[in-house]
Coordinates of C-alpha atoms and ligand atoms in Angstrom, one line a residue:
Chain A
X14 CA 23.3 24.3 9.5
X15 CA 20.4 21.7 9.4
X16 CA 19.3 20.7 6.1
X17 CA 16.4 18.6 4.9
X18 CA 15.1 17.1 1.7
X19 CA 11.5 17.3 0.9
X20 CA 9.4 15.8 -2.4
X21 CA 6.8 16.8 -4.4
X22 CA 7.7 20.3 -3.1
X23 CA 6.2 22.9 -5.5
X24 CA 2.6 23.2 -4.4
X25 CA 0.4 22.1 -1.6
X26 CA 1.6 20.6 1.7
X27 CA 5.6 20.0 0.2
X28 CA 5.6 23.6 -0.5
X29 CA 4.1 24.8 3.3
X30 CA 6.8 22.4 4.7
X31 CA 9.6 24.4 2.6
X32 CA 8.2 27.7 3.0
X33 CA 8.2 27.0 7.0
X34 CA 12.2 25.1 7.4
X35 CA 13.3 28.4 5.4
X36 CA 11.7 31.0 7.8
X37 CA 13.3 28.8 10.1
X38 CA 16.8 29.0 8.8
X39 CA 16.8 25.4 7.2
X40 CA 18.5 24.5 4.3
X41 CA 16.2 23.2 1.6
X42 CA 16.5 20.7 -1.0
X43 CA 13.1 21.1 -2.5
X44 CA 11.9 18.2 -5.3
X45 CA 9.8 19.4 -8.6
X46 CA 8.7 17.3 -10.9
X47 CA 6.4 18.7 -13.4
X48 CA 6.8 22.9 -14.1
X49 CA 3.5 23.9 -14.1
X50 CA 4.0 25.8 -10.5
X51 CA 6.3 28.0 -10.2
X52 CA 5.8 29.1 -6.3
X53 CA 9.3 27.5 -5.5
X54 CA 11.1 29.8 -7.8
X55 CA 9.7 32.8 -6.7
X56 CA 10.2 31.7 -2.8
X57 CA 13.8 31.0 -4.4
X58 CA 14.2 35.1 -4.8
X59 CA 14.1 35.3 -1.1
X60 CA 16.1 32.6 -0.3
X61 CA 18.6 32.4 -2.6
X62 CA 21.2 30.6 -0.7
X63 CA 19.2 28.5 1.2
X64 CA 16.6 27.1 -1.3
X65 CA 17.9 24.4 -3.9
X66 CA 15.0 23.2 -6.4
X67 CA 16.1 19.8 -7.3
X68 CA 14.6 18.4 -10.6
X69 CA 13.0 14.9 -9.1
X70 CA 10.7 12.5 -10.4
X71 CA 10.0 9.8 -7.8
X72 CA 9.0 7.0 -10.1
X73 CA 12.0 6.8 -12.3
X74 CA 14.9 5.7 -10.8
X75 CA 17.4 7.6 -12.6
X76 CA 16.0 11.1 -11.4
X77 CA 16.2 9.9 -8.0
X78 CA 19.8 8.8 -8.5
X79 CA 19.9 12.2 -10.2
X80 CA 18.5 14.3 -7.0
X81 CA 20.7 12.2 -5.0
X82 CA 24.0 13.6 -6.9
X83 CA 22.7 17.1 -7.0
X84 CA 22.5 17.4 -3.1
X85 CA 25.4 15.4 -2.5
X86 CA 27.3 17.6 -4.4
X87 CA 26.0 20.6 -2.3
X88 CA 25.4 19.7 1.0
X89 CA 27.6 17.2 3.2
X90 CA 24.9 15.6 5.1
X91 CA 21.0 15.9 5.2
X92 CA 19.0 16.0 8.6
X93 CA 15.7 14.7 7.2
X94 CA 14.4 13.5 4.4
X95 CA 10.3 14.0 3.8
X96 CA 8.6 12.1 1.5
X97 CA 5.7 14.2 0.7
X98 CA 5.7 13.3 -2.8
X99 CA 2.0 11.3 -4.5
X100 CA 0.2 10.8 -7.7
X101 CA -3.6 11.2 -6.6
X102 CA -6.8 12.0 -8.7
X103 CA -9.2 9.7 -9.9
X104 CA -8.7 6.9 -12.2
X105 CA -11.4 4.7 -13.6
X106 CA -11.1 1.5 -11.3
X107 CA -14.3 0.3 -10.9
X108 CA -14.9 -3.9 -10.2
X109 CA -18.4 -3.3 -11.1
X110 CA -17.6 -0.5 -14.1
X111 CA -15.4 -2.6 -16.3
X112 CA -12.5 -2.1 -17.6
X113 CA -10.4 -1.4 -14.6
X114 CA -7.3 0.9 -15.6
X115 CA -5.1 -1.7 -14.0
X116 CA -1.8 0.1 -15.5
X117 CA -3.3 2.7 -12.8
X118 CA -2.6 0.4 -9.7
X119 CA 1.0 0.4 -10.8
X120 CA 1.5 3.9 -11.8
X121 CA 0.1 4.6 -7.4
X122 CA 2.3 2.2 -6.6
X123 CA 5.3 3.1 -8.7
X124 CA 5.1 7.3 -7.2
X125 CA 3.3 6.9 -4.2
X126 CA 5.3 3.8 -2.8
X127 CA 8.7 2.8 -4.2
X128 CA 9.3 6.3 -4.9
X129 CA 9.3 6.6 -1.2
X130 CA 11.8 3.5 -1.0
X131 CA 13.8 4.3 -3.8
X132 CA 14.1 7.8 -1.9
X133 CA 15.0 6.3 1.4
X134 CA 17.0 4.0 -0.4
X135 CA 19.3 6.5 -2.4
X136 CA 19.9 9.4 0.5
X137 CA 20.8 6.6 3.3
X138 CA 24.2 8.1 2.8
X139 CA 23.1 11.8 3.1
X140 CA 21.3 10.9 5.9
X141 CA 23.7 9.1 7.9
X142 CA 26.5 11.9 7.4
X143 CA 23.5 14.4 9.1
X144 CA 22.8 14.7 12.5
X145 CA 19.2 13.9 13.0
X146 CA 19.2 10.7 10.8
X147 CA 15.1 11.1 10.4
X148 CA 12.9 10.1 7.4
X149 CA 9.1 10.9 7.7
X150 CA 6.6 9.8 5.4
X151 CA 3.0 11.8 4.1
X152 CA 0.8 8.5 3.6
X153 CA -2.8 9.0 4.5
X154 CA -6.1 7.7 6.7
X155 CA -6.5 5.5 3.4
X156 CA -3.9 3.1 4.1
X157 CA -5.4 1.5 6.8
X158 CA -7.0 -1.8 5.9
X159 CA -9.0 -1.8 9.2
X160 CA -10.2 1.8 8.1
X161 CA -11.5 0.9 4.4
X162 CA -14.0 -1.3 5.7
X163 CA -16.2 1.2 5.5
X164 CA -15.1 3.4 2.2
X165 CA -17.9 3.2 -0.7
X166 CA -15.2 4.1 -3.0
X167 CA -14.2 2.7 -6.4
X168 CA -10.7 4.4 -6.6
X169 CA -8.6 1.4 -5.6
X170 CA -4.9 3.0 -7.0
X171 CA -4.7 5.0 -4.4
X172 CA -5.5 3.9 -1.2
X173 CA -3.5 0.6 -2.3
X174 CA -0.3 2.5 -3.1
X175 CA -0.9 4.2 0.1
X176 CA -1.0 0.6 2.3
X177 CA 2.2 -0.1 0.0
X178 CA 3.6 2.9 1.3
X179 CA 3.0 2.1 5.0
X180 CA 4.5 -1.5 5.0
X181 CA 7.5 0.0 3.1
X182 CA 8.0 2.7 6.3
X183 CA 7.1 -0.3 8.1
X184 CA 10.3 -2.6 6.7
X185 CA 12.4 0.9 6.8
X186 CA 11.6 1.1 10.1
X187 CA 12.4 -2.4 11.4
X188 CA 15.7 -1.9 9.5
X189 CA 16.9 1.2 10.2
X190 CA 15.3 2.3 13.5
X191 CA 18.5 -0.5 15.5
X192 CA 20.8 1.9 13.5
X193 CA 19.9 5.3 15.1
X194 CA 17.3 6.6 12.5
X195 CA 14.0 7.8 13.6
X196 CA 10.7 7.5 11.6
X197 CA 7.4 9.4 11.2
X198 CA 4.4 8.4 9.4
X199 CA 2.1 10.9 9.0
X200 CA -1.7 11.6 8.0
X201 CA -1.9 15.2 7.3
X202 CA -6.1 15.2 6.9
X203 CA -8.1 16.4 3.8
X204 CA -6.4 19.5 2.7
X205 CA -7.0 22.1 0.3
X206 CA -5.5 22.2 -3.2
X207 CA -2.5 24.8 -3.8
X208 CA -3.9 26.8 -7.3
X209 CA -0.5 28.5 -9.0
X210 CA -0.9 31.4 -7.9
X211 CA -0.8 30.1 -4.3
X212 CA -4.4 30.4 -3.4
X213 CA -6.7 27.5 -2.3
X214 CA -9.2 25.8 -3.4
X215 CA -12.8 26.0 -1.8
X216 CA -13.4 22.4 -1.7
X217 CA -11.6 20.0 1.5
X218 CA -11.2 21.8 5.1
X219 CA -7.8 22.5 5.9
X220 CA -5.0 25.0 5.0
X221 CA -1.8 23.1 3.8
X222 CA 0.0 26.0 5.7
X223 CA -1.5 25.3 9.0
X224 CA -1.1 21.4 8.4
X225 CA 2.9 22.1 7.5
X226 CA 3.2 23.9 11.2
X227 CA 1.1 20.7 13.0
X228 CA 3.3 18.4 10.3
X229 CA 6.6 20.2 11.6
X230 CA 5.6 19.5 15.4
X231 CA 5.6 15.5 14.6
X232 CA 8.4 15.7 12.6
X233 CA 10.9 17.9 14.7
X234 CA 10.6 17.0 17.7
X235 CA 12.0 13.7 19.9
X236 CA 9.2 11.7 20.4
X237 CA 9.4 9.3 24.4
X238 CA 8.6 5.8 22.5
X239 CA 10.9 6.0 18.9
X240 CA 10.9 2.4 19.4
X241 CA 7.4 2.1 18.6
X242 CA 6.6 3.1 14.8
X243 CA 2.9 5.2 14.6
X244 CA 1.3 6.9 12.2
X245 CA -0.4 10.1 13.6
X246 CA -2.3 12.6 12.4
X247 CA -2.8 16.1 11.7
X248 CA -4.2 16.6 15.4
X249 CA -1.5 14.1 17.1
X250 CA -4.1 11.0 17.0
X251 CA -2.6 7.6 16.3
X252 CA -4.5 5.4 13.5
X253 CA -3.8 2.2 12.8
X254 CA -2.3 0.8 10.0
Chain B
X19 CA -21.0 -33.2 4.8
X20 CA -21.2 -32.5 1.4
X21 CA -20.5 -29.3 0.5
X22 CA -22.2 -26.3 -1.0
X23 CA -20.4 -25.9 -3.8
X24 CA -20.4 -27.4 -7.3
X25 CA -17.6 -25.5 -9.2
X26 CA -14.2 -24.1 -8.5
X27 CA -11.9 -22.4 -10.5
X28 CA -8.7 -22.0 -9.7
X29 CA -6.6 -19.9 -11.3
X30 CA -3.7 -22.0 -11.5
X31 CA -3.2 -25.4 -10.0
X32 CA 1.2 -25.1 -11.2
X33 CA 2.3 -25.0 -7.1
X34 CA 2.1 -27.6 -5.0
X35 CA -0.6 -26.0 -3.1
X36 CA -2.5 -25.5 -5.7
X37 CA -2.3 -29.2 -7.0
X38 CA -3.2 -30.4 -3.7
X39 CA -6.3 -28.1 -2.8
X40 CA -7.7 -29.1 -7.0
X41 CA -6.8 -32.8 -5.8
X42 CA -9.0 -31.9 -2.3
X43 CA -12.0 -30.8 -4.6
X44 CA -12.1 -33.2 -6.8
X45 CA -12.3 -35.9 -3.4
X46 CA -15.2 -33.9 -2.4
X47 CA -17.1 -33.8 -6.0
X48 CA -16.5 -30.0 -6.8
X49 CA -15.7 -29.4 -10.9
X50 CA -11.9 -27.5 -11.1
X51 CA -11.9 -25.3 -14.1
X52 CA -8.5 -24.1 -14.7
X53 CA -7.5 -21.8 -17.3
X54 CA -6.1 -24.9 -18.9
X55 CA -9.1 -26.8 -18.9
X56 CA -11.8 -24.0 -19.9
X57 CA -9.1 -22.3 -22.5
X58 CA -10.2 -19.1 -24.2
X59 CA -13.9 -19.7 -23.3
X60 CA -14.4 -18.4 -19.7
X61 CA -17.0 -20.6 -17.7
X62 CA -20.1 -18.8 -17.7
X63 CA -20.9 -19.7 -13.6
X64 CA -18.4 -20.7 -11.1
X65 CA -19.5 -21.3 -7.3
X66 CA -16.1 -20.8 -5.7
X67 CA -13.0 -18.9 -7.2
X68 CA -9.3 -19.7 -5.7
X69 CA -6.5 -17.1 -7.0
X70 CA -3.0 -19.2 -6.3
X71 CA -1.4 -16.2 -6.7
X72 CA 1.2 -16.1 -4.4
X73 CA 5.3 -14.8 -6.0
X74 CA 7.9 -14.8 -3.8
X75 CA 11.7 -14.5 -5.2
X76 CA 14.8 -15.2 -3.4
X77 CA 16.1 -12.2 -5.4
X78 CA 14.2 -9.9 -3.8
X79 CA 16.0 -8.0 -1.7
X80 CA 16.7 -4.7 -0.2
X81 CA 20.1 -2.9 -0.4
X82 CA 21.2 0.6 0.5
X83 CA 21.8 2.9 -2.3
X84 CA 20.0 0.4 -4.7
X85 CA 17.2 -0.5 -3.3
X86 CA 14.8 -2.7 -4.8
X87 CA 15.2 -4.4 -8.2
X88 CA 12.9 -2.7 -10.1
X89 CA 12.2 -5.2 -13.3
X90 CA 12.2 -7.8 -10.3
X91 CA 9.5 -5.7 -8.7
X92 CA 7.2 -5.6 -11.5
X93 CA 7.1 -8.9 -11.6
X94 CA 6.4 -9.7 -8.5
X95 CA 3.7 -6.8 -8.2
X96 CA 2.1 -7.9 -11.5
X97 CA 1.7 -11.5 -10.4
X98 CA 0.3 -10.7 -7.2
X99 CA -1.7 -8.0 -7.2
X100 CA -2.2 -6.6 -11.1
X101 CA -3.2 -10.3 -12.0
X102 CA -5.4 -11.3 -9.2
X103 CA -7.4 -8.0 -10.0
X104 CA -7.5 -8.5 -13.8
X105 CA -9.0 -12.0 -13.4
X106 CA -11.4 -11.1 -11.1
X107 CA -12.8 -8.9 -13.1
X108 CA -12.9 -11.3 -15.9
X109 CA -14.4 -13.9 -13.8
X110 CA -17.0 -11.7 -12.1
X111 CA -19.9 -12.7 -14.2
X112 CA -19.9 -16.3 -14.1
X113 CA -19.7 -15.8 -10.1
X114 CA -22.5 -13.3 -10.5
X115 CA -24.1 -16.4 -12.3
X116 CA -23.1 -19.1 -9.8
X117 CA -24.3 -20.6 -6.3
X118 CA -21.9 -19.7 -4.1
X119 CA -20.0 -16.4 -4.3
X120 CA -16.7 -17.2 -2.8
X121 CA -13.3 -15.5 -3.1
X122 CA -10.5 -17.1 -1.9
X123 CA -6.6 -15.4 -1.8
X124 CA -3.7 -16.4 -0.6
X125 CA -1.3 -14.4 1.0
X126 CA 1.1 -14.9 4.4
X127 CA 1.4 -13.6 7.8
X128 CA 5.0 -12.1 6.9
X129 CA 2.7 -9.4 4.8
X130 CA 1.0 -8.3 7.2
X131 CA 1.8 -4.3 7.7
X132 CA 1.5 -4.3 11.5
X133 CA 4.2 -6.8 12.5
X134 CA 6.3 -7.7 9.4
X135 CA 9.8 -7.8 9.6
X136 CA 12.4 -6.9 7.3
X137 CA 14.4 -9.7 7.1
X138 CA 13.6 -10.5 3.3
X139 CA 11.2 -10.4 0.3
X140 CA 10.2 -6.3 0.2
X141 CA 9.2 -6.4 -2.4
X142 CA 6.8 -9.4 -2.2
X143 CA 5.4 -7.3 1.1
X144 CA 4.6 -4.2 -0.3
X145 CA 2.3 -5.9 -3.0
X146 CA 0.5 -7.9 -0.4
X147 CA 0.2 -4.8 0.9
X148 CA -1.5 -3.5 -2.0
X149 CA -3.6 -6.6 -2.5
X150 CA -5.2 -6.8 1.0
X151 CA -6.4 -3.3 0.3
X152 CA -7.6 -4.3 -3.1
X153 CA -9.6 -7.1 -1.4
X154 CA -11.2 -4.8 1.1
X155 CA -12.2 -2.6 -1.1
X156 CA -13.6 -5.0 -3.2
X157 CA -15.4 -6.8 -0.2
X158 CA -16.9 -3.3 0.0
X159 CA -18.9 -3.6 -3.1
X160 CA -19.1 -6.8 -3.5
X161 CA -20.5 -8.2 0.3
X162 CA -24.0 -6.6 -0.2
X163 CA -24.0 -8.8 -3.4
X164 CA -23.7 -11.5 -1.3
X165 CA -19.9 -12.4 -2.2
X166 CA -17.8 -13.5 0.9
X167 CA -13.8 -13.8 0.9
X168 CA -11.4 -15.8 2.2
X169 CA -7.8 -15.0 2.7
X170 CA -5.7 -17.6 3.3
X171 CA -1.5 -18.2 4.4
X172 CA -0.9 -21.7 3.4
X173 CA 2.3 -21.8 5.4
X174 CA 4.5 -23.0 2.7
X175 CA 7.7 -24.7 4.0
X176 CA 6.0 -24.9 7.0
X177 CA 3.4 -27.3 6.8
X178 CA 3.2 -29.6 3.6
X179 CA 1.1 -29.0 0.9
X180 CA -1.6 -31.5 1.3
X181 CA -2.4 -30.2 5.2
X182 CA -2.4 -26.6 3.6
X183 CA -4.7 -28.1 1.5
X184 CA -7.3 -29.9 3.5
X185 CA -7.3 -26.3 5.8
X186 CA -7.5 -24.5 3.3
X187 CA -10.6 -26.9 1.8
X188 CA -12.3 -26.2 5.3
X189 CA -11.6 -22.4 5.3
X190 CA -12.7 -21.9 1.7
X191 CA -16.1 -23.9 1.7
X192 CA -17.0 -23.6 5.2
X193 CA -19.7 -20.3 6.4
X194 CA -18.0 -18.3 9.0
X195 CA -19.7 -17.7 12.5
X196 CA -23.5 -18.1 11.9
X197 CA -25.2 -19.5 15.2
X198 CA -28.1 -21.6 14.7
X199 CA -29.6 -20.2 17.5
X200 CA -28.1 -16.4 16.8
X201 CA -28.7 -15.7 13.3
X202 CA -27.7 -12.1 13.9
X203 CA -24.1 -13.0 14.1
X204 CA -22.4 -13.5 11.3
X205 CA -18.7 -13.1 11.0
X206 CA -18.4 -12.8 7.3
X207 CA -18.3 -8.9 6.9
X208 CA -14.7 -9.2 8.5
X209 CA -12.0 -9.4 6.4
X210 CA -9.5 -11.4 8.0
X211 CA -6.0 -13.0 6.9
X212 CA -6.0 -16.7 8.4
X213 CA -3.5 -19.3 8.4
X214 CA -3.0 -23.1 8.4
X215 CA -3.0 -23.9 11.4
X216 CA -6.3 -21.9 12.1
X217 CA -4.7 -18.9 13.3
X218 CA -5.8 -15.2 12.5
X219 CA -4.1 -12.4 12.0
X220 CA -4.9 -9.2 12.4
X221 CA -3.5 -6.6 9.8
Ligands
LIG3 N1 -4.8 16.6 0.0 C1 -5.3 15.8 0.9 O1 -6.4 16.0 1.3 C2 -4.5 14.6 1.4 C3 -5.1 13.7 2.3 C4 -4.4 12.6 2.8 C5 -3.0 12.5 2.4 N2 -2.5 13.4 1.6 C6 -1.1 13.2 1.2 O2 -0.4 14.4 1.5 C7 0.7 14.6 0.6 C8 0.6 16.0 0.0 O3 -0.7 16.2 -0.5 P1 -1.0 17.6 -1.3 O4 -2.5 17.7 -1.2 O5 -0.1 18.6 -0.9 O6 -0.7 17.1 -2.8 P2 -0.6 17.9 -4.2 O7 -1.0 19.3 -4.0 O8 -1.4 17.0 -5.2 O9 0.9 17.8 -4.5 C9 1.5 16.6 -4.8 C10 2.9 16.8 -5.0 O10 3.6 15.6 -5.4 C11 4.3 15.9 -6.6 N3 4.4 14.7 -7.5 C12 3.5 14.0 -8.1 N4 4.0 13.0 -8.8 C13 5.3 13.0 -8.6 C14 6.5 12.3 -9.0 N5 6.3 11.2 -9.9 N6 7.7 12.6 -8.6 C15 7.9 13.6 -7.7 N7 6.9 14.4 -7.3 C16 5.6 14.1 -7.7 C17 3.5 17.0 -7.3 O11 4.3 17.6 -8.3 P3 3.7 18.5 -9.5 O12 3.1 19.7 -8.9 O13 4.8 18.8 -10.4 O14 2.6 17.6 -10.1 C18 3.2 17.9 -6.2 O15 4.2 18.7 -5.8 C19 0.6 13.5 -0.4 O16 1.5 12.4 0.0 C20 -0.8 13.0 -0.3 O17 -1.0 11.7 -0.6 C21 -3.2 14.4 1.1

């Protein structure tokens, strides 16, 4: 039976990708950090044997070590592992609005980045036992230094965790990709926020459900150049990064 | 030619790099403040700023199962990236108040996200990472000021310190791509990662 891992599972885009591997007959190791959803649980009543809510908070070590034991003790290897996982939201980081939050920078960095290495990092062995062997990556349109050149914004956290993020994916790649494993890096566009009760917010333009099904398309299937290491987006566009 | 500016600081002058571009100022009759030299009292204008920042470790590597060492990390992520922003922000006034509006960084084609390698020094990457997309962001505010940036590999262990230093001297003080003739071109908008031996990089 396949199996995957996904992070930062229990609302928005991580919780479209589990809802669709389930109706697909996956197995589901699904990440939560903080309990203020609880959309998992009650997908959990449907899936009982299939859905495994794993307590996982990227930026500390420890709980990844943790969510590493938990699956290893339940599943023998894992097919993919999706790093969906990210801090966002604004932070007050302004050059020209003194003081910056500069404990922000590293709190980005610590989720949104290593937590996506010390992920990698911990289920190599998972991995390597499955038969797929792939690890994709949510990062965004922001971690393109080309791109920024023309962003007005003052929120520098994120879109430097985000670049962090890429060149991490980028060092996995050049590592692991001679070994058999297979990458994806993907931009999933400017979605709609997941409310607890599973409705959407007005503001942003698309449905994390439908982005899930355009997510599962890069992320399932064999791609003709795995040499090469892209990062697409929600419509199958390559941006640079 | 002399050149257009009167005062650099440098945020450290401790590598050899750094030693050598404060020794190529001095030649050329810039001031070099260092944080030594100014102490608690922050110069109130500065024409051209040089962050040395640049931390590598030969600790920092990447194993399976481990990953990176975090404390190790920090470190290396706090020197080059939650420094450099913190003393830019400290210094931005007296480069507000000064002539020439300069940033210079250092940094090294190995951190460049399209073509590193993973050979060693992941950590050391992903902050350069970060930093690059600092400095763009912050070229987005600050070019219509009239700032202009320079980022610079000085090839350590590659070239000595003193040729690092006289490129870098050129890079830093020189205006990038105006045409006497063509005053409509001006390359300076571009934020670009270039190198001692005059090569560019793209990221
Ligand atoms: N939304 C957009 O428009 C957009 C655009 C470009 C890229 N992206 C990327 O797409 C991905 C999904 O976005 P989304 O809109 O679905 O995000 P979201 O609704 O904000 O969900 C983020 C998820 O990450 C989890 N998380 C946060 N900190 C964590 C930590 N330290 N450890 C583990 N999990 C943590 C959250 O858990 P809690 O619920 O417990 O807080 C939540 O499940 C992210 O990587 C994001 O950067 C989003």
């Amino acid at each position: 039976m396949n199996a995957v891992f996904i992070t930062g599972a229990d609302r928005g885009l991580g919780y479209a990708l589990c809802a669709s591997y389930l109706a697909d007959g996956f197995t589901v190791f699904a990440g939560k950090y903080l309990c203020d959803y609880s959309l998992l649980e009650r997908l959990g009543e449907r899936y009982t044997e299939r859905l495994h809510i794993v307590p996982l908070d990227v930026g500390n070590p420890e709980s990844v070590v943790a969510a590493y034991a938990y699956t290893a003790e339940r599943v023998g290897g894992l097919d993919m592992l999706i790093s969906n996982a990210a801090l966002m939201g604004r932070v007050n980081c302004s050059l020209l609005d003194p003081p910056m939050d500069i404990e922000a920078a590293w709190r980005s960095f610590s989720v949104n980045a290593l937590g996506a290495l010390r992920l990698a990092a911990a289920f190599m062995p998972l991995l390597s036992a499955g038969q797929t062997r792939r690890l994709c990556f949510v990062s965004s349109e922001v971690a393109s230094v080309t791109l920024m050149k023309h962003s007005r914004s003052d929120g520098f956290p994120y879109p430097m965790s985000k670049a962090s993020l890429n060149m991490a994916v980028r060092l996995l790649f050049c590592k692991y990709y001679p070994l058999g494993y297979t990458f994806r890096l993907f931009h999933p566009g400017w979605m709609k926020r997941m409310l607890p009760d599973g409705s959407l917010s007005e503001e942003a333009e698309y449905d994390p459900t439908d982005i899930a099904a355009t997510a599962r398309n890069y992320f399932d299937n064999d791609l003709g150049d795995e040499h090469r290491l892209i990062m697409l987006d929600y419509r199958g566009r390559e941006w640079p990064y | 030619m002399r050149c257009a500016f009167n005062t650099a600081l440098m945020t450290s002058a401790h590598t050899a790099f750094a030693e050598a571009l404060a020794k190529v100022f001095v030649r050329e009759g810039l001031r070099v403040l260092t944080p030594e030299s100014f102490g608690v009292c922050a110069p109130e204008s500065v024409d051209i700023y040089v962050d040395t920042s640049d931390s590598t470790d030969g600790r920092d590597v990447f194993t399976e199962g481990a990953g990176l060492d975090e404390s190790l990390t920090r470190r290396i992520y706090e020197h080059n990236v939650l420094r450099p922003m913190t003393l830019l922000e400290a210094h931005l006034k007296a480069l507000i108040g000064g002539q020439g509006r300069r940033l210079c960084f250092l940094s090294s084609r190995a951190a460049l996200t399209s073509s590193a390698l993973a050979d060693s020094n992941w950590a050391y990457k992903l902050s350069k990472a970060a930093l690059h997309m600092f400095l763009q962001m912050a070229a987005n505010k600050l070019l219509p000021m009239g700032f202009t940036f320079r980022l610079f590999d000085p090839l350590c262990g590659l070239l000595a310190p003193e040729a690092a230093a006289e490129a870098a001297f050129s890079y830093f003080t020189r205006r990038r791509g105006t045409e006497r003739d063509n005053p409509m071109r001006d390359d300076e908008t571009r934020l670009v990662l270039r190198d001692a031996l005059g090569g560019e990089h793209a990221w």
